[in-house]
Short mmCIF file of C-alpha atoms in Angstrom, two decimals:
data_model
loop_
_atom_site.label_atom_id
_atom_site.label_comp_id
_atom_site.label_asym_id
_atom_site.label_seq_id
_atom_site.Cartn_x
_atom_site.Cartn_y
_atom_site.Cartn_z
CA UNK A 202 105.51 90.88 89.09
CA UNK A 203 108.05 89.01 90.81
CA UNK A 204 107.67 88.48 95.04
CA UNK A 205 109.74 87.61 97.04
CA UNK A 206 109.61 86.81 101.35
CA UNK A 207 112.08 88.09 104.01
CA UNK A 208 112.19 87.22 107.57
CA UNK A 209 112.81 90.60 108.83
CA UNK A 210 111.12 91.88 112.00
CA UNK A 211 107.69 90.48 112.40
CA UNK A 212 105.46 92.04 110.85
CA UNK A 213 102.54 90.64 112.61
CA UNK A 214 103.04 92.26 115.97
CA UNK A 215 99.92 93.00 117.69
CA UNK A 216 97.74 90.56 115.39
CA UNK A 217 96.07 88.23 117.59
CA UNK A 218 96.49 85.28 114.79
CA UNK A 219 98.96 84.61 112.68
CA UNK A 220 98.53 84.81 108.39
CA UNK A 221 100.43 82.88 105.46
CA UNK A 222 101.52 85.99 103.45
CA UNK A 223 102.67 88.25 106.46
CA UNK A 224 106.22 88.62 105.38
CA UNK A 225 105.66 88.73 101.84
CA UNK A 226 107.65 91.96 100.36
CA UNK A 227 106.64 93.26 96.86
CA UNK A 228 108.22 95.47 94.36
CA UNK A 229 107.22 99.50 93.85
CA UNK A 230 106.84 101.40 90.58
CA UNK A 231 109.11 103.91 92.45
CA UNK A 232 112.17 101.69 93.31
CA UNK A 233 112.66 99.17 96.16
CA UNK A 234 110.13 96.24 98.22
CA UNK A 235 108.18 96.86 100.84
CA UNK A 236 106.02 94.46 102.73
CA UNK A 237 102.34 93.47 101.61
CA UNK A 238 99.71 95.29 103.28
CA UNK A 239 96.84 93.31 102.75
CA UNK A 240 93.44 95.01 103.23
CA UNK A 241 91.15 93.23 100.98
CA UNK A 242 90.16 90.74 103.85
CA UNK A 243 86.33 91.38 102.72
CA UNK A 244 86.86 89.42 99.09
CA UNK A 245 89.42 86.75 100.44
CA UNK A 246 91.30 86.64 104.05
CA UNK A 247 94.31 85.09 104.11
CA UNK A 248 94.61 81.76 105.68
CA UNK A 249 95.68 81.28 109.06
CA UNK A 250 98.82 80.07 109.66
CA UNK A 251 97.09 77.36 112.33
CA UNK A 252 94.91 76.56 109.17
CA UNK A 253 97.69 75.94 106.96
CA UNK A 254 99.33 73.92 109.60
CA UNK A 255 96.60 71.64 110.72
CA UNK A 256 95.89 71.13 106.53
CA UNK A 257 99.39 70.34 106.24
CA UNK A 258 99.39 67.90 108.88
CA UNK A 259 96.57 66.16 107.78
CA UNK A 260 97.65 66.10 104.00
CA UNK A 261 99.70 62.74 104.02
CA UNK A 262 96.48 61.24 105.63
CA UNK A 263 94.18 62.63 103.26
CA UNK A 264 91.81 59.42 101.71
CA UNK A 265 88.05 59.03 99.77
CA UNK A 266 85.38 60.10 102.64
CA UNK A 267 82.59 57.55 103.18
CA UNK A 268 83.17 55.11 100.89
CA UNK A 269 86.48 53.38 101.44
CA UNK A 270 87.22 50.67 103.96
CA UNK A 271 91.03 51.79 104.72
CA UNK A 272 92.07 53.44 107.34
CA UNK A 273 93.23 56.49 105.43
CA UNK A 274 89.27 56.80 104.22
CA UNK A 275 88.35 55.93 107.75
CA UNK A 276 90.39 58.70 109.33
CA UNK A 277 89.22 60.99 106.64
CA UNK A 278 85.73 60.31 107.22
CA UNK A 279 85.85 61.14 110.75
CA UNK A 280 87.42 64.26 110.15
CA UNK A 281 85.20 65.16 107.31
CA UNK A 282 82.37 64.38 110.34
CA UNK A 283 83.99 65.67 112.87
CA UNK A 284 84.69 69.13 110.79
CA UNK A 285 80.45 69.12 110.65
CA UNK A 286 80.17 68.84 114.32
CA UNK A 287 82.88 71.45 114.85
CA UNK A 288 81.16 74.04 112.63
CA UNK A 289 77.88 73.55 114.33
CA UNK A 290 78.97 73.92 117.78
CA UNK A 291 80.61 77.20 116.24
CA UNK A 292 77.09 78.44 115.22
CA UNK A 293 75.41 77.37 117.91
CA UNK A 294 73.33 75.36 116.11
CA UNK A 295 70.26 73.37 117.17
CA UNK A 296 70.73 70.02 118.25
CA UNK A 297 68.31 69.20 114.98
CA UNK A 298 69.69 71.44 112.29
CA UNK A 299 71.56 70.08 109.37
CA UNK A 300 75.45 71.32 108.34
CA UNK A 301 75.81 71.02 104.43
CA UNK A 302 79.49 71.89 103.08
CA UNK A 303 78.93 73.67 99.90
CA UNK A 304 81.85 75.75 97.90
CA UNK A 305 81.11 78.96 98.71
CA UNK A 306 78.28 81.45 100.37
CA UNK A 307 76.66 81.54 96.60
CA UNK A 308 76.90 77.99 96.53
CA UNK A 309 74.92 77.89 99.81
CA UNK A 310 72.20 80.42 98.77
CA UNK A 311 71.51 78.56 95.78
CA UNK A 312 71.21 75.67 97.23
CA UNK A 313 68.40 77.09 99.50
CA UNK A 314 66.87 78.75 96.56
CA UNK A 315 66.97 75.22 95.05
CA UNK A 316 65.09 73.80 98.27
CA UNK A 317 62.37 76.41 98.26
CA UNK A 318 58.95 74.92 98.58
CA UNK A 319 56.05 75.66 96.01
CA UNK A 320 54.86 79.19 96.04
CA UNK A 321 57.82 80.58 98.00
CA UNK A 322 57.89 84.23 98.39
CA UNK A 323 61.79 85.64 98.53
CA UNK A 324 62.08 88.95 100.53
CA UNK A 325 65.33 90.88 99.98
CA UNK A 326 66.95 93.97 100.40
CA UNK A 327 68.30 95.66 97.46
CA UNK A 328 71.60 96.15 99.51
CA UNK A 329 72.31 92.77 99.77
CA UNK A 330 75.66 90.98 97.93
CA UNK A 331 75.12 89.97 94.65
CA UNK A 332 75.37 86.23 96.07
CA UNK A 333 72.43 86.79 98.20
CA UNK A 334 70.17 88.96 95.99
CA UNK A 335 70.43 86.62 92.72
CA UNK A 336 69.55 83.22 93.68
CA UNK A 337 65.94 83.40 94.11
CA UNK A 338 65.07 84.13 90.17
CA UNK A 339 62.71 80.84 90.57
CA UNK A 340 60.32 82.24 92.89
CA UNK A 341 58.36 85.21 93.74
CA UNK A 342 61.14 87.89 94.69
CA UNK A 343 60.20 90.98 97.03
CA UNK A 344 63.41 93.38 96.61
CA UNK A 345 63.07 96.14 99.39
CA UNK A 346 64.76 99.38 99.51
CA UNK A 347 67.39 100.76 101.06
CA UNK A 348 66.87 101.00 104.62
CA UNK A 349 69.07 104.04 106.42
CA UNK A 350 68.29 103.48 109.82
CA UNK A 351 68.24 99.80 111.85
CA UNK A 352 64.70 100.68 112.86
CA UNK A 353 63.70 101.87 109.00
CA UNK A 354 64.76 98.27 107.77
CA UNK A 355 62.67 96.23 110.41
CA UNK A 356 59.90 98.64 109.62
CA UNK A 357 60.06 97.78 105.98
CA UNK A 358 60.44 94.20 106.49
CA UNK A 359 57.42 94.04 108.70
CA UNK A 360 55.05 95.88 105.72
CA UNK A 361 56.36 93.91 103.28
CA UNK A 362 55.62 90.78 105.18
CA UNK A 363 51.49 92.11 106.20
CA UNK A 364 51.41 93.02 102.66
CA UNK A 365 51.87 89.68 100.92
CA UNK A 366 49.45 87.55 99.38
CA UNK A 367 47.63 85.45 101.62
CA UNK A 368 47.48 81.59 100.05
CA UNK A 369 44.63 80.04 98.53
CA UNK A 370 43.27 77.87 102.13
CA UNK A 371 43.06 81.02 103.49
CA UNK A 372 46.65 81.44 105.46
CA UNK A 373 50.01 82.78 104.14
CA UNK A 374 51.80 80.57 102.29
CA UNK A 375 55.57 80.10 102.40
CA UNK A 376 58.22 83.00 102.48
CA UNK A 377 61.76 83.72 103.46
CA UNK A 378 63.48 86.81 104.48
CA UNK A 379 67.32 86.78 102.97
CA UNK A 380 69.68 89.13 104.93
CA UNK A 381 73.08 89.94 105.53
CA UNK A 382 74.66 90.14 109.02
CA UNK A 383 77.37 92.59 108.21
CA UNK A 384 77.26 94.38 105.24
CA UNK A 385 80.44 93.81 102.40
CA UNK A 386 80.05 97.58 101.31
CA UNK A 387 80.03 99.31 104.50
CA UNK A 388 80.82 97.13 107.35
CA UNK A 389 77.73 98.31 108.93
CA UNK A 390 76.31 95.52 111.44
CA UNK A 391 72.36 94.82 110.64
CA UNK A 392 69.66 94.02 113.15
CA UNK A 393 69.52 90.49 112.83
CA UNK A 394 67.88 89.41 116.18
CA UNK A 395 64.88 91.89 115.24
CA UNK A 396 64.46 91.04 111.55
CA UNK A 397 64.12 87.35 112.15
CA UNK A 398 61.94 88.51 114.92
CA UNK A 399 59.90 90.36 112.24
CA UNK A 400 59.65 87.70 109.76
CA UNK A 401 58.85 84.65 112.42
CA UNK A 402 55.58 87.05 113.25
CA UNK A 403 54.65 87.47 109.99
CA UNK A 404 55.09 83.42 109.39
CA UNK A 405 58.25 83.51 107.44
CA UNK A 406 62.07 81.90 107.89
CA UNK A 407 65.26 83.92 107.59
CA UNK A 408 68.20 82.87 106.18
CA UNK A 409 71.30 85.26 107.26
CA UNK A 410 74.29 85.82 104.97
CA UNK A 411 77.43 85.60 107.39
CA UNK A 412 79.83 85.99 104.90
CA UNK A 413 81.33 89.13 106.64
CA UNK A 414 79.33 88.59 109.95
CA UNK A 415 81.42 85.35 111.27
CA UNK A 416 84.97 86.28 110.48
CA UNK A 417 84.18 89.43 113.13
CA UNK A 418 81.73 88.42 115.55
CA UNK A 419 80.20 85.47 117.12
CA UNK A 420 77.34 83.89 115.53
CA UNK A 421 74.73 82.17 116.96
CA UNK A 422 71.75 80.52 115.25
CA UNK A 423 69.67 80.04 118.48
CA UNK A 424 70.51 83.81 119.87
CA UNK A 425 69.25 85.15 116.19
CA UNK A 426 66.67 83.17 115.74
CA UNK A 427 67.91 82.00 112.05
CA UNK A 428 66.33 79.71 110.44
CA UNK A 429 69.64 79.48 108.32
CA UNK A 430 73.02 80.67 108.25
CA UNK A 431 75.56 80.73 104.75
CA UNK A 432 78.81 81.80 104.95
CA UNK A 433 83.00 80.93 103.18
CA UNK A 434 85.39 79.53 103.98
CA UNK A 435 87.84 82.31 102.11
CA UNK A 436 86.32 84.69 104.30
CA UNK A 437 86.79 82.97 107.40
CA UNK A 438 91.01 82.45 106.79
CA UNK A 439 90.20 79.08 105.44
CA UNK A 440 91.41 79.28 101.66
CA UNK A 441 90.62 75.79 99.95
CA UNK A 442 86.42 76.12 97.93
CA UNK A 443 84.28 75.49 101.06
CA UNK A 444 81.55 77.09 102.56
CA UNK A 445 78.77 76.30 104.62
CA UNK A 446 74.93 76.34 105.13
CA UNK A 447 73.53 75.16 108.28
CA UNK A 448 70.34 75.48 109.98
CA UNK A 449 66.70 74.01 109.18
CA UNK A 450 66.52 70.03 107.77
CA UNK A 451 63.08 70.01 106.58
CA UNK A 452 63.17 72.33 103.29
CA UNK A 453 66.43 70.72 102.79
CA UNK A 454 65.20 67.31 102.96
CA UNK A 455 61.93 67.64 101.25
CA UNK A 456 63.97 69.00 98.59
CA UNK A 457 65.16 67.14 95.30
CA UNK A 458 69.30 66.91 95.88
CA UNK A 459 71.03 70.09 95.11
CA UNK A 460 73.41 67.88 92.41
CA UNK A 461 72.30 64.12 91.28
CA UNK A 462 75.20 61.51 91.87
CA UNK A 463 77.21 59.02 94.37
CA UNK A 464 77.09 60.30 97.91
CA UNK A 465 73.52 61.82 98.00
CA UNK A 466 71.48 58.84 96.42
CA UNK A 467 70.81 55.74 99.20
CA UNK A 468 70.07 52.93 97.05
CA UNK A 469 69.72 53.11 92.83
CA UNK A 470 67.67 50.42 91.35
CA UNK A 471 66.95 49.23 88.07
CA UNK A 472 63.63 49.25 87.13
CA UNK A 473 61.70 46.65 84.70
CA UNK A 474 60.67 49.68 82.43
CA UNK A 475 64.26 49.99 81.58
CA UNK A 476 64.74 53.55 84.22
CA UNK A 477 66.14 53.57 87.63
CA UNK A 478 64.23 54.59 90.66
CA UNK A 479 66.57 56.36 93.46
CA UNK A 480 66.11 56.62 97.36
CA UNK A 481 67.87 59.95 98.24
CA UNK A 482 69.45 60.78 101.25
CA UNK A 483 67.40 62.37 103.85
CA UNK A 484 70.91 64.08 106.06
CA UNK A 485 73.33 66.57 104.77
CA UNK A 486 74.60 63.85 102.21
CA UNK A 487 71.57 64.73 100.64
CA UNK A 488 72.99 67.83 98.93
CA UNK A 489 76.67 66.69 98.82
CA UNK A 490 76.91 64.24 96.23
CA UNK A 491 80.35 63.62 94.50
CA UNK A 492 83.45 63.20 96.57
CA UNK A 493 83.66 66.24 99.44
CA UNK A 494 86.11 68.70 99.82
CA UNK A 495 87.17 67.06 102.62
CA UNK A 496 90.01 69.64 103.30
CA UNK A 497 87.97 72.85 102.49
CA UNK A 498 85.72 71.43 105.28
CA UNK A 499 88.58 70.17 107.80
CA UNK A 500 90.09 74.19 107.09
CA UNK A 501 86.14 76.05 108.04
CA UNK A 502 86.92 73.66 111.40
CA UNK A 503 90.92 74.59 111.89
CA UNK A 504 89.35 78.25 111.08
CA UNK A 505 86.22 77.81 113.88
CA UNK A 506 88.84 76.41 116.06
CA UNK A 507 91.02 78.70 116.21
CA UNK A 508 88.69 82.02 116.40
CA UNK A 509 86.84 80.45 119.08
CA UNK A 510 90.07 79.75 121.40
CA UNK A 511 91.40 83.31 120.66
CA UNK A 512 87.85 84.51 121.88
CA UNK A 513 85.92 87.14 119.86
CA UNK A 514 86.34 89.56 123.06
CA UNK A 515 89.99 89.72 122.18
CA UNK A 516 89.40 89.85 118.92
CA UNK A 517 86.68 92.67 118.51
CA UNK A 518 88.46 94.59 120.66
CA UNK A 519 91.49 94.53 118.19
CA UNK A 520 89.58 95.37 115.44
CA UNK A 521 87.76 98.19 116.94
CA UNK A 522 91.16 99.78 117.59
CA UNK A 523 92.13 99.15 113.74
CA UNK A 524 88.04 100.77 112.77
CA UNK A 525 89.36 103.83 114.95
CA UNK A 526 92.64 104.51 113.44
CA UNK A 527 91.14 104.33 110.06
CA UNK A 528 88.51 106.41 110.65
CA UNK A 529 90.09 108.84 112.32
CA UNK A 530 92.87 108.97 109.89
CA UNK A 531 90.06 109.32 106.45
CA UNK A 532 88.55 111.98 108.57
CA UNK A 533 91.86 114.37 108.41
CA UNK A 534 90.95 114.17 104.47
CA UNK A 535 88.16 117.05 103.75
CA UNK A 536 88.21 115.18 100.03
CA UNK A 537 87.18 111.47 101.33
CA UNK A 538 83.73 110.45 102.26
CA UNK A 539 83.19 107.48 103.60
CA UNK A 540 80.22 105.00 102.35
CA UNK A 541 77.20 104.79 104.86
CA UNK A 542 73.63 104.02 105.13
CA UNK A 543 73.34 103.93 109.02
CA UNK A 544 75.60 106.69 110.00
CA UNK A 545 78.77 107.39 111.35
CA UNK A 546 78.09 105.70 114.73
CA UNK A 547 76.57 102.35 113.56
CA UNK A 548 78.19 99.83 114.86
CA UNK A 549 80.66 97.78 112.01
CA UNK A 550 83.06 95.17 111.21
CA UNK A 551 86.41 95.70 109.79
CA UNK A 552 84.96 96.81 105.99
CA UNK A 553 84.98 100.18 104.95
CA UNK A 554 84.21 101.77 101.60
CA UNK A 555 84.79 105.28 100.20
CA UNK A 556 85.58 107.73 97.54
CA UNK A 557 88.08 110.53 97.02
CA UNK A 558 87.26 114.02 95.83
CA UNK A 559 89.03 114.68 92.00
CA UNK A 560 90.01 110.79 91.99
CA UNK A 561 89.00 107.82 90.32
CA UNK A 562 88.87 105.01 92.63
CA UNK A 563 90.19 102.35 90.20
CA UNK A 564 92.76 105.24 89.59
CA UNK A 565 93.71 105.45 93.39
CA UNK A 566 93.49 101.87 94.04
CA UNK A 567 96.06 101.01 91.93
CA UNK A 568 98.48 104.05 93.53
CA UNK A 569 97.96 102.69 96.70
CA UNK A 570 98.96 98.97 95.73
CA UNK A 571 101.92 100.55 93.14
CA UNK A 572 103.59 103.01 94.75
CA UNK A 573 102.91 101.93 98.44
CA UNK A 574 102.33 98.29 98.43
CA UNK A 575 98.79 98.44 100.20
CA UNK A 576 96.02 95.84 98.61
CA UNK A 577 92.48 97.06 98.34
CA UNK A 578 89.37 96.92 96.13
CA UNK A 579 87.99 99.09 94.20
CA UNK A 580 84.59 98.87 91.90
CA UNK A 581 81.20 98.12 92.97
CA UNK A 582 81.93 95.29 94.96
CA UNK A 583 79.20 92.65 93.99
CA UNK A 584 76.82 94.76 95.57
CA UNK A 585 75.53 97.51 92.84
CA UNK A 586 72.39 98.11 93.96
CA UNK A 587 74.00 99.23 97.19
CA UNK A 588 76.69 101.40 95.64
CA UNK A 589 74.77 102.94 93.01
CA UNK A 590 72.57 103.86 95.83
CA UNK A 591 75.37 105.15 97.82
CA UNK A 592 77.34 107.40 95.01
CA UNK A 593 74.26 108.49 92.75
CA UNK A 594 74.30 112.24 93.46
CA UNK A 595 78.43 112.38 93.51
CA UNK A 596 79.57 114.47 90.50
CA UNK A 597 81.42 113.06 87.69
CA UNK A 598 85.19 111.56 88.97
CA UNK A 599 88.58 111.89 87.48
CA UNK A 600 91.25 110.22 86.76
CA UNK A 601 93.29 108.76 84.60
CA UNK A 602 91.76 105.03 84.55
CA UNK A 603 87.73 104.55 84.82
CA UNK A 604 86.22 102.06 86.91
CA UNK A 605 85.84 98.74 85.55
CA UNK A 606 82.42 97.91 85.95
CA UNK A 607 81.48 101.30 83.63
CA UNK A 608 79.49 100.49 80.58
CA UNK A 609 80.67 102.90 77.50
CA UNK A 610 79.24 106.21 77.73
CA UNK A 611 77.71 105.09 81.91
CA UNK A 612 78.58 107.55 84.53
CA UNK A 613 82.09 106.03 86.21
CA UNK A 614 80.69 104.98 89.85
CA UNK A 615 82.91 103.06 91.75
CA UNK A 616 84.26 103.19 95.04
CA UNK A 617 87.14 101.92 97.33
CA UNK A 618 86.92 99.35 99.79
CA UNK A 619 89.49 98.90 102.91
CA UNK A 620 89.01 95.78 104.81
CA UNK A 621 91.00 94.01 107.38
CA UNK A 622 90.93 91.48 110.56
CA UNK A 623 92.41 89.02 112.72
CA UNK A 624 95.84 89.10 110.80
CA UNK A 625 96.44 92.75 110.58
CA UNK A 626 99.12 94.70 112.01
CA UNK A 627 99.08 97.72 113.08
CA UNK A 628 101.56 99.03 110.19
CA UNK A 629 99.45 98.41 107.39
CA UNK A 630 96.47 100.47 108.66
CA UNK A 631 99.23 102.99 109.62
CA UNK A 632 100.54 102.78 106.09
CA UNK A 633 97.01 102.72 104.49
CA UNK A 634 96.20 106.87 106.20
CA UNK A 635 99.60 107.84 105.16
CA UNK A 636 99.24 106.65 101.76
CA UNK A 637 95.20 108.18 101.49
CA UNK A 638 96.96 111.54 103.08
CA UNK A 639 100.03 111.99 100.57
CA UNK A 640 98.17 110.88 97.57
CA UNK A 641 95.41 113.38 98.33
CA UNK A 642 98.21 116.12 99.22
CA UNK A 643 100.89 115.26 96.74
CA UNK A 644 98.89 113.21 93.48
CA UNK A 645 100.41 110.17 92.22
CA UNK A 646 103.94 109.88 91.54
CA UNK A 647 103.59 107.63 88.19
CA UNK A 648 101.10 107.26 85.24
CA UNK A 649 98.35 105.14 85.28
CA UNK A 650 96.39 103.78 81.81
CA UNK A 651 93.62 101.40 81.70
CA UNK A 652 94.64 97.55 80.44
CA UNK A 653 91.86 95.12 80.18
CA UNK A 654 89.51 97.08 82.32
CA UNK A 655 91.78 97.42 85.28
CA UNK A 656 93.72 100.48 85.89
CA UNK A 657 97.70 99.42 85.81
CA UNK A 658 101.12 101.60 85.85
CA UNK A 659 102.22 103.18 82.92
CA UNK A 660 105.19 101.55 81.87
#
């Protein structure tokens, strides 16, 4: 597919910050260009355009962090450090908790999962992202059901937790509650404050997935009561592999290093039986060895930065009004139902997932992004549990592509997911309703076929 830019009107009018990618045009099955709507901000946001300036700025500069004696590697170890100190004062961190930069939100889960003392118990929801629900395979896991009210999942947590075993000198033994803040399915905001409430009371930590949490609303570690916090970069307009976990120091640093090499090992010494013995890092180096993504970290900063002087007041406000017009637009559509496990009034982010009556969403997805230019995902998300729970009484779908996720002879379930933020204009969740209304109304206007799992144009 070729793409092309223009510098027509801007197209960013009424987003509070500026994207890379907001005047990028693409072509339609139909005949002409028309400009990218881009509404899959829940897999990858794009990056700010402050992002992409301050990287740029810093590129010429960019050196080896922490082990070079020029002043490139000097100036790129303080920003590497100073990038730490910026992302901490973004989560309101405790003056003793420890900021590791991993490469993503998995990356930070498992390397908590790595860190787990002896004997951990893991409690989980089943409606957690796939990158919070797998990691814990090396301890005892807990997977909880599907809450459907705020209360009902603090409830559950709370038996779970009076229910576990009680340790051999007679007191409960270690345990940690993984949750999400916001969920990737839904939007749907979950009662963080009260389940790390919960699970302090019942002698377990909390780590909180803020993958889709801290793109949308402040996060603070001391207001939650987190023991933890994980969330990406790519999520939080800062596009280069780096994410973050932040929080606790003493699992981490009782902990063997998350990888073995130069960076987390203090001193390597020969020993006379011919092995080496190695004094490990007690900090955040600890769990970073190799050379850091030193601009993957310095972008999370730019990111932190630059949500932080916009102010989230602004910016939920903005993104309330985009929820609304959505919403309010899908509910014109008696054949679209829209994903939920709290209700219609829970509070939510900008994520919203649903399916069409008579349509396949992998089918409508790609309608939307062929004949109107509008990005969005379709499938299960990384979070089957959650949707299988969500769509397992809908009736068979149609349509002339299946979902990709669907085993031969499975039920299709799959679903379509809207998401947008900081970046988005008004027009493309203007163009988004239109598009749901007159494909609903009016079908599609080309053929579809399935190509390598993925439904594509007919051509």
């Amino acid at each position: 597919m070729s793409v092309t830019t223009t510098t027509a009107a801007d197209v960013s009018v009424c987003a509070p910050l500026p994207v890379l990618g907001r005047d990028v045009t693409v072509p339609l099955v139909t005949g002409g260009e028309v400009t990218y709507a881009a509404l899959d901000y829940a897999a990858s946001a794009p990056a700010l355009q402050r992002v992409w300036d301050d990287v740029a700025a810093y590129a010429p500069y960019y050196g080896s962090v922490h082990r070079g004696a020029g002043y490139l590697s000097q100036l790129s170890t303080d920003l590497f450090e100073n990038a730490r100190r910026t992302v901490a004062e973004f989560l309101d961190c405790r003056t003793d908790d420890q900021v590791v930069f991993t490469r993503s939100t998995t990356d930070s889960l498992n390397l908590l999962a790595s860190a787990l003392p002896a004997d951990c118990q893991v409690f989980v929801f089943e409606t957690e992202h796939h990158a919070s629900l797998l990691p814990w395979r090396d301890a005892q896991v807990t997977y909880l059901n599907a809450p459907r009210t705020p209360g009902e999942a603090v409830e559950t947590l709370e038996r779970a937790l009076a229910a576990r075993a009680v340790s051999g000198d007679g007191g409960h033994g270690p345990a940690l509650v993984c949750v999400t803040g916001a969920s990737n399915v839904t939007g749907e905001l979950w009662p963080v404050r009260e389940l790390a409430a919960a699970a302090h009371a019942h002698g377990a930590r909390i780590v909180l997935d803020a993958a889709q949490l801290a793109p949308h609303h402040p996060v603070s570690v001391q207001d939650l009561d987190c023991d933890w916090v994980a969330f990406s970069g790519h999520k939080l307009y800062a596009p280069f592999g780096s994410g973050v976990l932040a929080g606790r120091s003493d699992w981490l640093r009782e902990a063997d290093p998350y990888l073995a090499g130069g960076g987390a090992s203090r001193k390597v010494t020969r020993r006379a039986d011919g092995g080496v013995d190695v004094e490990w890092h007690d900090s955040a180096a600890r769990h970073e060895a190799g050379s850091p993504n030193v601009i993957g970290a310095y972008s999370i900063a730019s990111a932190c930065k630059a949500l932080t002087d916009e102010g989230f007041d602004n910016l939920l406000a903005r993104e309330q009004h985009l929820i609304r017009t959505v919403r309010a637009g899908l509910a014109e559509v008696p054949e679209v139902r829209i994903l939920s496990l709290f209700g219609d009034d829970a509070p939510r982010v900008g994520v919203l997932s649903f399916v069409v009556e008579g349509w396949n969403s992998s089918h409508f997805a790609a309608a939307l992004s062929a004949e109107y230019g509008i990005g969005v995902r379709d499938g299960l998300f990384c979070a089957h549990p959650l949707v299988r729970t969500l769509l397992g009484s809908d009736p068979e779908t149609q349509g002339e592509c299946g979902a990709p996720e669907a085993a031969p002879g499975e039920k299709s379930l799959n679903a379509i997911r809207v998401s947008f933020g900081a970046g988005t204009p008004d027009e493309h969740v203007e163009r988004f309703v239109r598009a749901v209304r007159e494909l609903v109304r009016d079908g599609a206007r080309w053929q579809y076929r399935t190509q390598d799992g993925r439904c594509v144009p007919a051509v």
